[in-house]
Coordinates of C-alpha atoms and ligand atoms in Angstrom, one line a residue:
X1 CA 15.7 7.3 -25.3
X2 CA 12.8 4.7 -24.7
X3 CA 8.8 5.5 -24.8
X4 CA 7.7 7.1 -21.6
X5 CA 4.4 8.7 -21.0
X6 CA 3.6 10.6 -17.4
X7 CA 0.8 10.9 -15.5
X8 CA 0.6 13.6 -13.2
X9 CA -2.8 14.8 -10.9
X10 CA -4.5 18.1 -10.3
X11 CA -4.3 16.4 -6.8
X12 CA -4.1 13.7 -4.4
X13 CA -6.2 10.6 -4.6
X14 CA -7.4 11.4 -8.1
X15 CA -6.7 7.8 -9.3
X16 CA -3.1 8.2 -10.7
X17 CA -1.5 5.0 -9.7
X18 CA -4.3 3.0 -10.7
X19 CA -4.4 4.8 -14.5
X20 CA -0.6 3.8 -14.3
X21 CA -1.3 0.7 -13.4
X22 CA -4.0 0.3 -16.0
X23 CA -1.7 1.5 -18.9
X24 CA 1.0 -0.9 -17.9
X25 CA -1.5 -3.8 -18.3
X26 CA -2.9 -2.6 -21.4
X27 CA 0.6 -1.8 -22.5
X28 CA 1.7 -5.3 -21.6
X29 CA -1.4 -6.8 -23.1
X30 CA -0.2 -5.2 -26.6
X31 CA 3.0 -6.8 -26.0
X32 CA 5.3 -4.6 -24.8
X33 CA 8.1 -4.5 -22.0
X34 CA 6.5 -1.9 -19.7
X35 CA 7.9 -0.8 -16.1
X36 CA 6.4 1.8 -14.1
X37 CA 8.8 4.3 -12.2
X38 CA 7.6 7.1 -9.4
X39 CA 11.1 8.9 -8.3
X40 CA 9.5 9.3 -5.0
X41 CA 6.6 8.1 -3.1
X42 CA 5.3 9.7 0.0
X43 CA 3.4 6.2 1.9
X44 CA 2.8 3.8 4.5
X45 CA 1.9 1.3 2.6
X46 CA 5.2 -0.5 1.2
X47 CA 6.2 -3.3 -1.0
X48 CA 8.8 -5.4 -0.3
X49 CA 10.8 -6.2 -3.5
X50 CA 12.3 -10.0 -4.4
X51 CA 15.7 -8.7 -3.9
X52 CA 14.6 -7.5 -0.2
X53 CA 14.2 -3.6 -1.0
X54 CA 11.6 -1.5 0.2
X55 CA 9.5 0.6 -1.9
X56 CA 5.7 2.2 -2.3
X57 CA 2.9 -0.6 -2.9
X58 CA 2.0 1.7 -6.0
X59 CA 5.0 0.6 -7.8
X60 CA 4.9 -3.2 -6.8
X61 CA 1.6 -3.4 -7.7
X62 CA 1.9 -1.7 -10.8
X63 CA 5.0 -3.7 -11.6
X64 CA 2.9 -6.8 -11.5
X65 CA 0.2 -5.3 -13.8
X66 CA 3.3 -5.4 -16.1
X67 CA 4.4 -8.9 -15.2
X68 CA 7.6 -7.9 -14.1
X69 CA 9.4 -8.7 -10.9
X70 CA 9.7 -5.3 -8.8
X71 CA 12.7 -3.7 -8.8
X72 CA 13.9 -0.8 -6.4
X73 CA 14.5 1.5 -9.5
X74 CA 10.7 1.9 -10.2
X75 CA 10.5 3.9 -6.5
X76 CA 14.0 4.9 -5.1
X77 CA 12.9 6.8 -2.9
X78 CA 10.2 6.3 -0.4
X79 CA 9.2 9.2 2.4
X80 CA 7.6 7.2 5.7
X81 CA 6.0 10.0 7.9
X82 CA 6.4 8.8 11.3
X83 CA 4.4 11.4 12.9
X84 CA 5.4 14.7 14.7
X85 CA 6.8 16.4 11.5
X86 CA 9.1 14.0 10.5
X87 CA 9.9 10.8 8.2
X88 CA 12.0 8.2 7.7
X89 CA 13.5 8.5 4.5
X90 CA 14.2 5.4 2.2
X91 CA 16.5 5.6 -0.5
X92 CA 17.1 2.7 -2.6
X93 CA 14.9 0.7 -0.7
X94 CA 16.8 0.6 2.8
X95 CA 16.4 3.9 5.8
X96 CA 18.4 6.2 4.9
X97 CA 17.7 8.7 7.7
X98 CA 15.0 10.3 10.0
X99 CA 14.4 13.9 8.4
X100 CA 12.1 16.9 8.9
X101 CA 10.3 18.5 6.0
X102 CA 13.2 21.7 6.0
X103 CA 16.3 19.7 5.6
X104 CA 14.5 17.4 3.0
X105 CA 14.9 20.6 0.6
X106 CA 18.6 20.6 0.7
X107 CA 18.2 16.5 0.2
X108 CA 16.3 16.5 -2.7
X109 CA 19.3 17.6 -4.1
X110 CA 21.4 15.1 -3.4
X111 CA 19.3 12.0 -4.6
X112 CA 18.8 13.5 -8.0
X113 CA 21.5 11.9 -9.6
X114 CA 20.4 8.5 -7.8
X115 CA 16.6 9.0 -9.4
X116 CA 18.5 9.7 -12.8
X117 CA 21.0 6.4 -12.1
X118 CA 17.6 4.4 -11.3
X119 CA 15.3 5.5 -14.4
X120 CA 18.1 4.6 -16.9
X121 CA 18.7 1.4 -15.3
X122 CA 15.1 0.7 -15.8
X123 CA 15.0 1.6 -19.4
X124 CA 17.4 -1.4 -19.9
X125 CA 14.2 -3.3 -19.1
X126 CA 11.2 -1.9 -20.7
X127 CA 10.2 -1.0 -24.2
X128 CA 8.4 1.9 -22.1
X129 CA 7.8 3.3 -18.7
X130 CA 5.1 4.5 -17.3
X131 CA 5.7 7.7 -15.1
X132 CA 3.9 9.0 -12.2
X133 CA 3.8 12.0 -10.4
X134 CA 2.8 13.0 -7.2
X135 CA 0.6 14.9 -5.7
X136 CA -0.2 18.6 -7.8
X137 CA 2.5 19.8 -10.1
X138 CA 1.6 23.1 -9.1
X139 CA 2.1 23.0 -5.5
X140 CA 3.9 26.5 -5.5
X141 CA 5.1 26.7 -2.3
X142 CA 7.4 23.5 -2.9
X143 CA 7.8 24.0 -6.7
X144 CA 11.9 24.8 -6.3
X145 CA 12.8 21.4 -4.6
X146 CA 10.4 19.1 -6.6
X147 CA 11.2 16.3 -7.7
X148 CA 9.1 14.2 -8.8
X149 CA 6.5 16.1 -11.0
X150 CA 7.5 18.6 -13.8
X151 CA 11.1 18.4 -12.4
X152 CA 11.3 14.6 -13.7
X153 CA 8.9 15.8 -16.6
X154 CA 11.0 18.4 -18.1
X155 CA 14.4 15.8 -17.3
X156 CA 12.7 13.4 -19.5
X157 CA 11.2 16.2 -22.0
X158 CA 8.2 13.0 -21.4
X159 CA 4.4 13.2 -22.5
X160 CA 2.0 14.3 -19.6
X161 CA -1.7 13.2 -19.4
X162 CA -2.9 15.4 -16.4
X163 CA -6.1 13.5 -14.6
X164 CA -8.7 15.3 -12.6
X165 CA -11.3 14.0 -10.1
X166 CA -14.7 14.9 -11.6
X167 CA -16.3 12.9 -8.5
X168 CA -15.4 15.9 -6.0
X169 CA -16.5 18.5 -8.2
X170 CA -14.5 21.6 -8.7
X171 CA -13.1 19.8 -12.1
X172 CA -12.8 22.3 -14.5
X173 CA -11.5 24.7 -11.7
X174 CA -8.6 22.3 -10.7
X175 CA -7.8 21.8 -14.7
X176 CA -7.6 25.4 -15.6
X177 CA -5.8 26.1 -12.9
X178 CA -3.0 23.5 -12.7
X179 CA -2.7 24.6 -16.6
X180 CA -2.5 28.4 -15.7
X181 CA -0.1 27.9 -13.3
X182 CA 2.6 25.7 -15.6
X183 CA 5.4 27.7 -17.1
X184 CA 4.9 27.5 -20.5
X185 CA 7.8 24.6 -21.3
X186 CA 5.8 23.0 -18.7
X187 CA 2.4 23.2 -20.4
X188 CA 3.8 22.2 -23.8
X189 CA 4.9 18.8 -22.1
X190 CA 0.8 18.3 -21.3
X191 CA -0.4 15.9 -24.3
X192 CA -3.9 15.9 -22.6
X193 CA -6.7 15.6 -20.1
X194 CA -8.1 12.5 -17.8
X195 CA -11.4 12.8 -15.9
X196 CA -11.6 9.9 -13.7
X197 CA -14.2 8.3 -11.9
X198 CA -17.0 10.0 -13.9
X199 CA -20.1 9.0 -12.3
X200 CA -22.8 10.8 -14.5
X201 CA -24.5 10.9 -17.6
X202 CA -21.7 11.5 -20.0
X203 CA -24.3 13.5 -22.5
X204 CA -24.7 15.7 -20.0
X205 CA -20.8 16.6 -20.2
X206 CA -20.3 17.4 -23.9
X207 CA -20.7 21.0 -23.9
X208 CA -18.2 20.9 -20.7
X209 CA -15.3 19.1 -22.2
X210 CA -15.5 20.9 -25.6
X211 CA -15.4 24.2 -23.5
X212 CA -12.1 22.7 -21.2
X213 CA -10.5 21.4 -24.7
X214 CA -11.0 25.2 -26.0
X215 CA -10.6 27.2 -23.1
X216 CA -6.7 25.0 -22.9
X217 CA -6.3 23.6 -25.8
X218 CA -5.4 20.1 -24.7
X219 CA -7.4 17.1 -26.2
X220 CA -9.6 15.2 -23.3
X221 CA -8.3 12.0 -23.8
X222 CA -10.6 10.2 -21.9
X223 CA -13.5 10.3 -19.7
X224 CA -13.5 7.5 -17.3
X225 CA -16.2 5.8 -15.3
X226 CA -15.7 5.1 -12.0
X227 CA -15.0 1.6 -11.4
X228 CA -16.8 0.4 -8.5
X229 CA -15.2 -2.4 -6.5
X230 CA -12.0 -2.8 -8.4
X231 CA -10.0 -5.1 -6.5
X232 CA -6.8 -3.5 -6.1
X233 CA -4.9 -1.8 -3.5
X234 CA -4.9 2.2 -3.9
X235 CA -1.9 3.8 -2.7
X236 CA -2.4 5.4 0.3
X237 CA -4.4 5.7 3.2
X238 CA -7.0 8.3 2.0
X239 CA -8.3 5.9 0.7
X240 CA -9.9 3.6 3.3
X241 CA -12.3 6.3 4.2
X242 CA -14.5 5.7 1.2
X243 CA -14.4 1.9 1.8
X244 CA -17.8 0.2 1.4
X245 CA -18.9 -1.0 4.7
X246 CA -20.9 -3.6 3.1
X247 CA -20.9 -6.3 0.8
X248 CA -23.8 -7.5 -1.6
X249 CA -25.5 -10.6 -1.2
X250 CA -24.7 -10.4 2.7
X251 CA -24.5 -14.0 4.1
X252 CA -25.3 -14.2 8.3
X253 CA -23.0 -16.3 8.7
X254 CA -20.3 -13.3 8.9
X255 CA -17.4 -13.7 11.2
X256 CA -16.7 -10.0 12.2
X257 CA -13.5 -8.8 11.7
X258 CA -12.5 -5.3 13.5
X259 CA -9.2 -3.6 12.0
X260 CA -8.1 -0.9 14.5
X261 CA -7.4 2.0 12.5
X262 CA -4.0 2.9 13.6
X263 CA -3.1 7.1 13.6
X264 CA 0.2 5.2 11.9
X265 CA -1.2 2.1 10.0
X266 CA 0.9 0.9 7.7
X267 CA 0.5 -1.8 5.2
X268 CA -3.6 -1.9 5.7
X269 CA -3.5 -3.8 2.3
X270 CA -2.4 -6.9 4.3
X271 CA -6.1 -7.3 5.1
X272 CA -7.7 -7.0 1.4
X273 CA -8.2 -10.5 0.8
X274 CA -9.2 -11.3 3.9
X275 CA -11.8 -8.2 3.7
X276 CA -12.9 -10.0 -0.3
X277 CA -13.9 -13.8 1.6
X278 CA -17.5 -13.8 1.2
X279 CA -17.9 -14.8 5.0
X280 CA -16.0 -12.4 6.6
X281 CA -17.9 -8.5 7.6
X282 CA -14.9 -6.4 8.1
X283 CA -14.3 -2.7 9.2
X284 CA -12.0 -0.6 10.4
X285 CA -12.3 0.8 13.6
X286 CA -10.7 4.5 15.4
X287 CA -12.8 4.2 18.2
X288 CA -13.3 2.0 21.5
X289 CA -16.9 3.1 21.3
X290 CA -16.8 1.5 17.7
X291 CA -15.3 -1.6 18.9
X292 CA -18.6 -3.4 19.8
X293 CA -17.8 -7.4 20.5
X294 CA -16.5 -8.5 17.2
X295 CA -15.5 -12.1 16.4
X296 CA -12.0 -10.8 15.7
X297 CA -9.8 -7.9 16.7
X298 CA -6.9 -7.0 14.3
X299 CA -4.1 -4.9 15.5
X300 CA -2.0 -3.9 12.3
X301 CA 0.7 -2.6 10.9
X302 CA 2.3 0.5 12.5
X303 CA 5.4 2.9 11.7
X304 CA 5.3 4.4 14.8
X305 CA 4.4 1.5 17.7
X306 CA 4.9 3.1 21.0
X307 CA 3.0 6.2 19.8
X308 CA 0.1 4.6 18.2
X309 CA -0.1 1.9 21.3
X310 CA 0.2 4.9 23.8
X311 CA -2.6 6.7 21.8
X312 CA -4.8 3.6 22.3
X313 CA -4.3 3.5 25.8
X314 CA -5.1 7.2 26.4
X315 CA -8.4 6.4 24.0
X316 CA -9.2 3.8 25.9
X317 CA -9.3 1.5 23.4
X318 CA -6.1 -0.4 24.7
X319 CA -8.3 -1.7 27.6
X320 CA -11.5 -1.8 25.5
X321 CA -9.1 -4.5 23.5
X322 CA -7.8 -6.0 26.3
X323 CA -11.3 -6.9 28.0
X324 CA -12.0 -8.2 24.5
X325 CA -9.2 -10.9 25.2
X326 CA -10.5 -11.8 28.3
X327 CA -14.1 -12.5 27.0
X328 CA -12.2 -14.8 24.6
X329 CA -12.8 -12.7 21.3
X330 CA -9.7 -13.5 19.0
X331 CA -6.6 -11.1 19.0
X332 CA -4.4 -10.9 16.3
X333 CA -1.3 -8.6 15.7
X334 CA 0.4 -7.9 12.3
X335 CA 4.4 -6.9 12.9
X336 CA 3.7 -3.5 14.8
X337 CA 0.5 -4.7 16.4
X338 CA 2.2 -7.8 17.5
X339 CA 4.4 -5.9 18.5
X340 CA 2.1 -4.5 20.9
X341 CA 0.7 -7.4 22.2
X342 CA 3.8 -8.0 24.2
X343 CA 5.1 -7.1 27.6
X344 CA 7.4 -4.1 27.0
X345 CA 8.2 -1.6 23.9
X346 CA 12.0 -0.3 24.2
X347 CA 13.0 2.2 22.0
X348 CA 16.9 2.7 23.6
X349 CA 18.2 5.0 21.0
X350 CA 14.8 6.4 20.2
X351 CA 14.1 5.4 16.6
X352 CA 10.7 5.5 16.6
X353 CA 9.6 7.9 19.4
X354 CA 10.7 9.7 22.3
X355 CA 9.8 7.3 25.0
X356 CA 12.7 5.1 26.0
X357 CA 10.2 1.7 27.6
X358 CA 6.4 0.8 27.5
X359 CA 4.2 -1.2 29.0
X360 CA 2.5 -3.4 26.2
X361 CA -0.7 -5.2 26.1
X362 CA 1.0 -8.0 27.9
X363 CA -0.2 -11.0 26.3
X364 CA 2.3 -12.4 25.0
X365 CA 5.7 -12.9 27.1
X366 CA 7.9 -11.2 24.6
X367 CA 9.6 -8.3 24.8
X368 CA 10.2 -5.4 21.2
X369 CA 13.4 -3.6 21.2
X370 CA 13.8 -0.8 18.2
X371 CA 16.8 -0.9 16.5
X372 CA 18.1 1.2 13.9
X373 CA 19.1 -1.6 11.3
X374 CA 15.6 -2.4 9.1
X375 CA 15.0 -6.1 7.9
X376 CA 13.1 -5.7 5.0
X377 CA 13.0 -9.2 3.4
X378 CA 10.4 -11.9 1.3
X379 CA 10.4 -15.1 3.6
X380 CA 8.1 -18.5 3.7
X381 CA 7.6 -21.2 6.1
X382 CA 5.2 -23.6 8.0
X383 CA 3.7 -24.0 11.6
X384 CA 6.1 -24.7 14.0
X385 CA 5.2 -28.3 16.1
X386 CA 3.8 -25.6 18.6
X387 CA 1.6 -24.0 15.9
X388 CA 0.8 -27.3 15.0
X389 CA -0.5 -28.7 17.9
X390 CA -2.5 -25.8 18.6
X391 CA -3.9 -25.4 15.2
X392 CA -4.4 -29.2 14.2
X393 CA -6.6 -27.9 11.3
X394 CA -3.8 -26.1 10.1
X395 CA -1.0 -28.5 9.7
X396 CA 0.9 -28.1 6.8
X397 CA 0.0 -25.1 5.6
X398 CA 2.9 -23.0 4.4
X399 CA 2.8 -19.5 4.3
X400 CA 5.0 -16.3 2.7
X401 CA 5.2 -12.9 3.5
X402 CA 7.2 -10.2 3.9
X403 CA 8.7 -8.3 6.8
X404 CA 9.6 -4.7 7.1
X405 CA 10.8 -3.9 10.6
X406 CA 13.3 -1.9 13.0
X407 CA 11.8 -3.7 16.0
X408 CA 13.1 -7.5 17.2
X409 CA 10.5 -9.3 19.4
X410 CA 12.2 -11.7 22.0
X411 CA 10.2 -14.0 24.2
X412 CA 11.3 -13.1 28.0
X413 CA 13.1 -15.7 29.6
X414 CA 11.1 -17.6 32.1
X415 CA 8.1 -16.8 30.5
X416 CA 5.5 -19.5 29.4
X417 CA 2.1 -19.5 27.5
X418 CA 2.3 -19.7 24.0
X419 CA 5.3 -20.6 21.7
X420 CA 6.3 -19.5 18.3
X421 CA 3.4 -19.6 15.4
X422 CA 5.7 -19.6 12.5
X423 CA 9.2 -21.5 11.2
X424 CA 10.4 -19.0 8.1
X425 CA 13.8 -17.8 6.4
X426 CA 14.1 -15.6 3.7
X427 CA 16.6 -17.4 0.7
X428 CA 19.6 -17.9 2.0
X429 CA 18.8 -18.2 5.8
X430 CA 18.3 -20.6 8.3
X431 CA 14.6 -21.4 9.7
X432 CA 14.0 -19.1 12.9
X433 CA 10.8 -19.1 14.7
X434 CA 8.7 -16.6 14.1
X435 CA 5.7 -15.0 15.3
X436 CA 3.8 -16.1 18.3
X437 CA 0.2 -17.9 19.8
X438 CA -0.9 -18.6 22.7
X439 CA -2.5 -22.4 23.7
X440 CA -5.9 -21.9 23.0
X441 CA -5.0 -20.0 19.8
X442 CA -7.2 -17.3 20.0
X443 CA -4.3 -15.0 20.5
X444 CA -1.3 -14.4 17.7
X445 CA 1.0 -12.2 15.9
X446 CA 3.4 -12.6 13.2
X447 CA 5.7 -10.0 11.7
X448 CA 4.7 -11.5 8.0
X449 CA 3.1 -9.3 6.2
X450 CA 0.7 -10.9 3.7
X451 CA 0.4 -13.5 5.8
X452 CA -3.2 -13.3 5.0
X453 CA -2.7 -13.8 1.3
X454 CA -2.2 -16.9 1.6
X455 CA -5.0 -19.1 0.1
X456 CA -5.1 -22.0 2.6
X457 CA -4.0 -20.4 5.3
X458 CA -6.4 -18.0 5.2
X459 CA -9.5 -20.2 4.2
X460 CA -8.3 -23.0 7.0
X461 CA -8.6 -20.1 9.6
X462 CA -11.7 -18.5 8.7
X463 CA -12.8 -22.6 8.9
X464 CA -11.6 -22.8 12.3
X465 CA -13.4 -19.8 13.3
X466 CA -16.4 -21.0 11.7
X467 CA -16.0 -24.6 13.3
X468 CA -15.7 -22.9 16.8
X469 CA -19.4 -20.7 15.4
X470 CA -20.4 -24.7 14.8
X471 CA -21.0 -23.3 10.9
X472 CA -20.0 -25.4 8.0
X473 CA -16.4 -24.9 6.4
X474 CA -16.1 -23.3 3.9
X475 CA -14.1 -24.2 0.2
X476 CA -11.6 -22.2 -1.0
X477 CA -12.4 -19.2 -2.8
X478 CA -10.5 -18.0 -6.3
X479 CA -7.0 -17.6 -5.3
X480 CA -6.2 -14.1 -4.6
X481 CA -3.4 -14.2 -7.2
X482 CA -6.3 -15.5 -10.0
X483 CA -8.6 -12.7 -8.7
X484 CA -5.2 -9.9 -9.1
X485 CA -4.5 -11.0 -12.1
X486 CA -8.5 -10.7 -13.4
X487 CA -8.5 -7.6 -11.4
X488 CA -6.2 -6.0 -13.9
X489 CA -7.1 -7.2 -16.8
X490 CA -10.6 -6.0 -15.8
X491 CA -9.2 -2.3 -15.3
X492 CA -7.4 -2.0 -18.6
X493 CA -10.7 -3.2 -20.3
X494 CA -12.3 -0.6 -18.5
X495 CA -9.3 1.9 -19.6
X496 CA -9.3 0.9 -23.5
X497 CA -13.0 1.5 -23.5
X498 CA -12.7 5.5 -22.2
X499 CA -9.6 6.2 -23.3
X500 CA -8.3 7.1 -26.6
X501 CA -5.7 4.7 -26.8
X502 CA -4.5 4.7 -30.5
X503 CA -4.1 8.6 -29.6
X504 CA -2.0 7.5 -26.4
X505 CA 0.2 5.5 -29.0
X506 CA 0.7 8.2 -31.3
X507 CA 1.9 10.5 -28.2
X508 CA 4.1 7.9 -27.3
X509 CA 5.8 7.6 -31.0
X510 CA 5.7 11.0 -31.5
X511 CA 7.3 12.4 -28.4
X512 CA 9.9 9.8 -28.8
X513 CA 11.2 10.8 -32.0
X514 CA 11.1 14.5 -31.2
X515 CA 13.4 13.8 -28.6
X516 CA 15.6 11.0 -29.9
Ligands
LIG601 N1 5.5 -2.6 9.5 C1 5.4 -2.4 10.8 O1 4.3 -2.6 11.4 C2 6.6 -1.9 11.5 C3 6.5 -2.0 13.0 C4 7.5 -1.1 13.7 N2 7.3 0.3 13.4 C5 8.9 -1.5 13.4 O2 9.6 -0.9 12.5 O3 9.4 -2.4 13.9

């Protein structure tokens, strides 16, 4: 058996897939093959694999702190809610089927041997995988059709390190207790104790983490400082709450982005780098009253269209939008919120929701139909002449992205204003048009995901916007692959510094040899 080490939560959101992420990188720096793995991953926030497989952002993003292309074994399964009690369920990266939370008991089942099938194909990779659980271990009530915390633990007879949140208080509380209520083979698996995002004088916590290390008897491995402004994507949506609204060193001339905060946004990391450009003052809005006039509205990602767009026009924010258009603020949609800016939603078999046709924002003449087949799939492209000629500033930039979709968008025949934004194919394929904008180019949408992540198209955008503001251009700023890459390397330093490391080694030998 290879080296694995686990990290499982006293909760949610207490910073386990970035310590993952952060041991790959260190892992990788010492020079091993590492690949992270997470049996099952409850998000909306996806990652589209080379290969054109769906699975949680926490595992592609921690497969690139590794260096390693990511593969559908380090997440095969991937839970979607899609509202009302239910989720799509995506097992080895492609829908598998629309479930409520009672018959996924008697599923879980089922996919174990898959999980099993997936880790050992990993192992073939790696020197050692980094594990992570979800959630609490200790969630009682669900404890019998686990299976991704002590279940894959106990499997894998692996090492635990068991993080707790010292930020929300309540930390020796939620360590004690997710100890206490471990069966005993369970607790012997715990090799020790993370407090993350420690924000106090660490003096000050001596007596406290002596007590917790007798009280348990599990070493605290490592006390770790919060790390403010660490620029990589968390794995869920909990996490935009806590957002910083504003940047240092604030510049005026901001163009104002506004976000709407979908009650179904998915993929809101398509808008990180775009968030990072020093001239851009973006927030996320739930409101119409929040709306205010900004330079730019973003409609994002959704797994549930014609609900979230029917939400907006009960909120009045569809209309608050819409009356945004017509004062000439810009529009843009990302695959479910371009979605929306078309004439008519058709959900035919019901895939998504319960309504069969919707009226859409109606600026664009196309026309989404939901089908059950999902295109998941890496592509790249250029402007179409179209884009071109309405976005002379942009020629020749080429773009990538990735698209994860049940919906086709059509344009309606006979109608006019606008043409396709895009010409893309995935490997393989023949270039399609894609995407849409009308003539004055203040309105488009793409299903690319990403699209945003692209260096010159992103800064030749913001340049247009700024041209239009009669401001300067601005250059490009560090690539946001260069500022990744620095990104990780600046969490493992962070890591190595509060962690025990040569203690995480031994675990990692010893354990392994116990086992075979
Ligand atoms: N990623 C998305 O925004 C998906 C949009 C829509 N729910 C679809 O599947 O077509």
């Amino acid at each position: 058996m290879k080296k694995k080490i686990m990290i499982q939560g006293t909760g949610s959101d207490v910073g386990k897939s970035v310590l993952a992420a952060a041991l790959c990188r260190i892992l990788k720096q010492d020079g091993l093959r590492v690949a992270p793995f997470k049996s099952q991953n409850m998000a909306l926030n996806s990652y589209v694999t080379p290969d054109g497989r769906e699975i949680g952002r926490a595992q592609g993003v921690q497969a690139e702190a590794c260096g390693m292309a990511a593969t559908v074994d380090m997440n095969p399964i991937l839970i979607k809610p899609t509202g009302s009690m239910r989720s799509q369920i995506v097992v080895r990266g492609k829908p598998h089927m629309d479930m409520d939370a009672s018959s996924y008991r008697d599923f879980t089942r089922k996919v174990w041997p898959i999980l099993q099938e997936s880790y050992h194909r990993l192992e073939q990779q790696a020197d050692v995988i980094v594990i992570e659980g979800a959630g609490s271990p200790v969630e009682i009530n669900l404890k019998d059709r686990e299976i991704v915390n002590m279940r894959i633990a106990r499997w894998l007879q692996s090492p635990v390190l068991l993080v707790g949140d010292i930020d929300r208080g309540g930390l020796f509380a939620q360590v004690v207790g997710t100890l206490e209520l471990l069966e005993p083979e369970e607790r012997d698996l715990i090799a020790g104790i993370l407090i993350n995002k420690f924000r106090g004088d660490p003096s000050l916590l001596h007596s406290g983490i002596r007590w917790l290390e007798e009280r348990t008897g599990k070493p605290v491995l490592g006390l770790i400082p919060f790390l403010p402004d660490l620029d990589l994507e968390a794995e869920d949506s909990m996490s935009l709450d806590r957002r910083p609204v504003l940047k240092k060193n604030e510049r005026d001339d901001r163009i104002e982005v506004a976000v709407i905060r979908h009650p179904h946004l998915s993929n809101f990391t398509d808008f990180d780098a775009l968030e990072k450009e020093e001239d851009v003052a973006l927030r996320y809005v739930g409101h119409p009253e929040a709306l205010g006039s900004p330079d730019v509205v973003i409609l994002p990602g959704s797994k549930n269209t014609v609900e979230d767009w029917l939400h907006w026009v009960r909120m009045g924010m569809a209309g608050a939008i819409q009356d945004r258009a017509r004062q000439g603020g810009h529009i843009v949609g990302i695959c479910g919120g371009y979605q929306m800016m078309g004439m008519e939603l058709k959900d035919p078999l019901q895939v998504e929701s319960r309504h069969g046709q919707v009226k859409g924002m109606e600026l664009f003449p196309l026309h989404t139909t939901f089908l059950p087949e999902k295109r998941t799939v890496r592509v790249r492209g250029v402007l179409t002449n179209w884009g071109e000629e309405v976005w002379q500033s942009l020629r020749q930039e080429k773009v990538e992205g990735y698209e994860i979709h049940m919906g086709i968008t059509e344009p309606i025949s006979g109608g006019k204003s606008g043409g396709p934004l895009f010409r893309v194919a995935a490997d393989g394929e023949n270039p399609r048009g894609e995407g849409w904008i009308s003539r004055d180019g203040r309105r488009w949408g793409t299903y690319l995901h990403g699209v945003f992540d692209n260096d010159g198209f992103r800064r030749a955008w913001l340049n247009q916007l700024r041209r239009e503001k009669g401001w300067a251009p601005l250059q490009p700023s560090r690539s946001h692959a260069a500022r990744r890459e620095a990104a990780f390397d600046r969490l493992a330093d962070h890591v190595r510094r509060h962690v025990d490391i040569p203690r995480l080694y031994q675990i990692l030998d010893e354990k392994t040899s116990h086992t075979g």
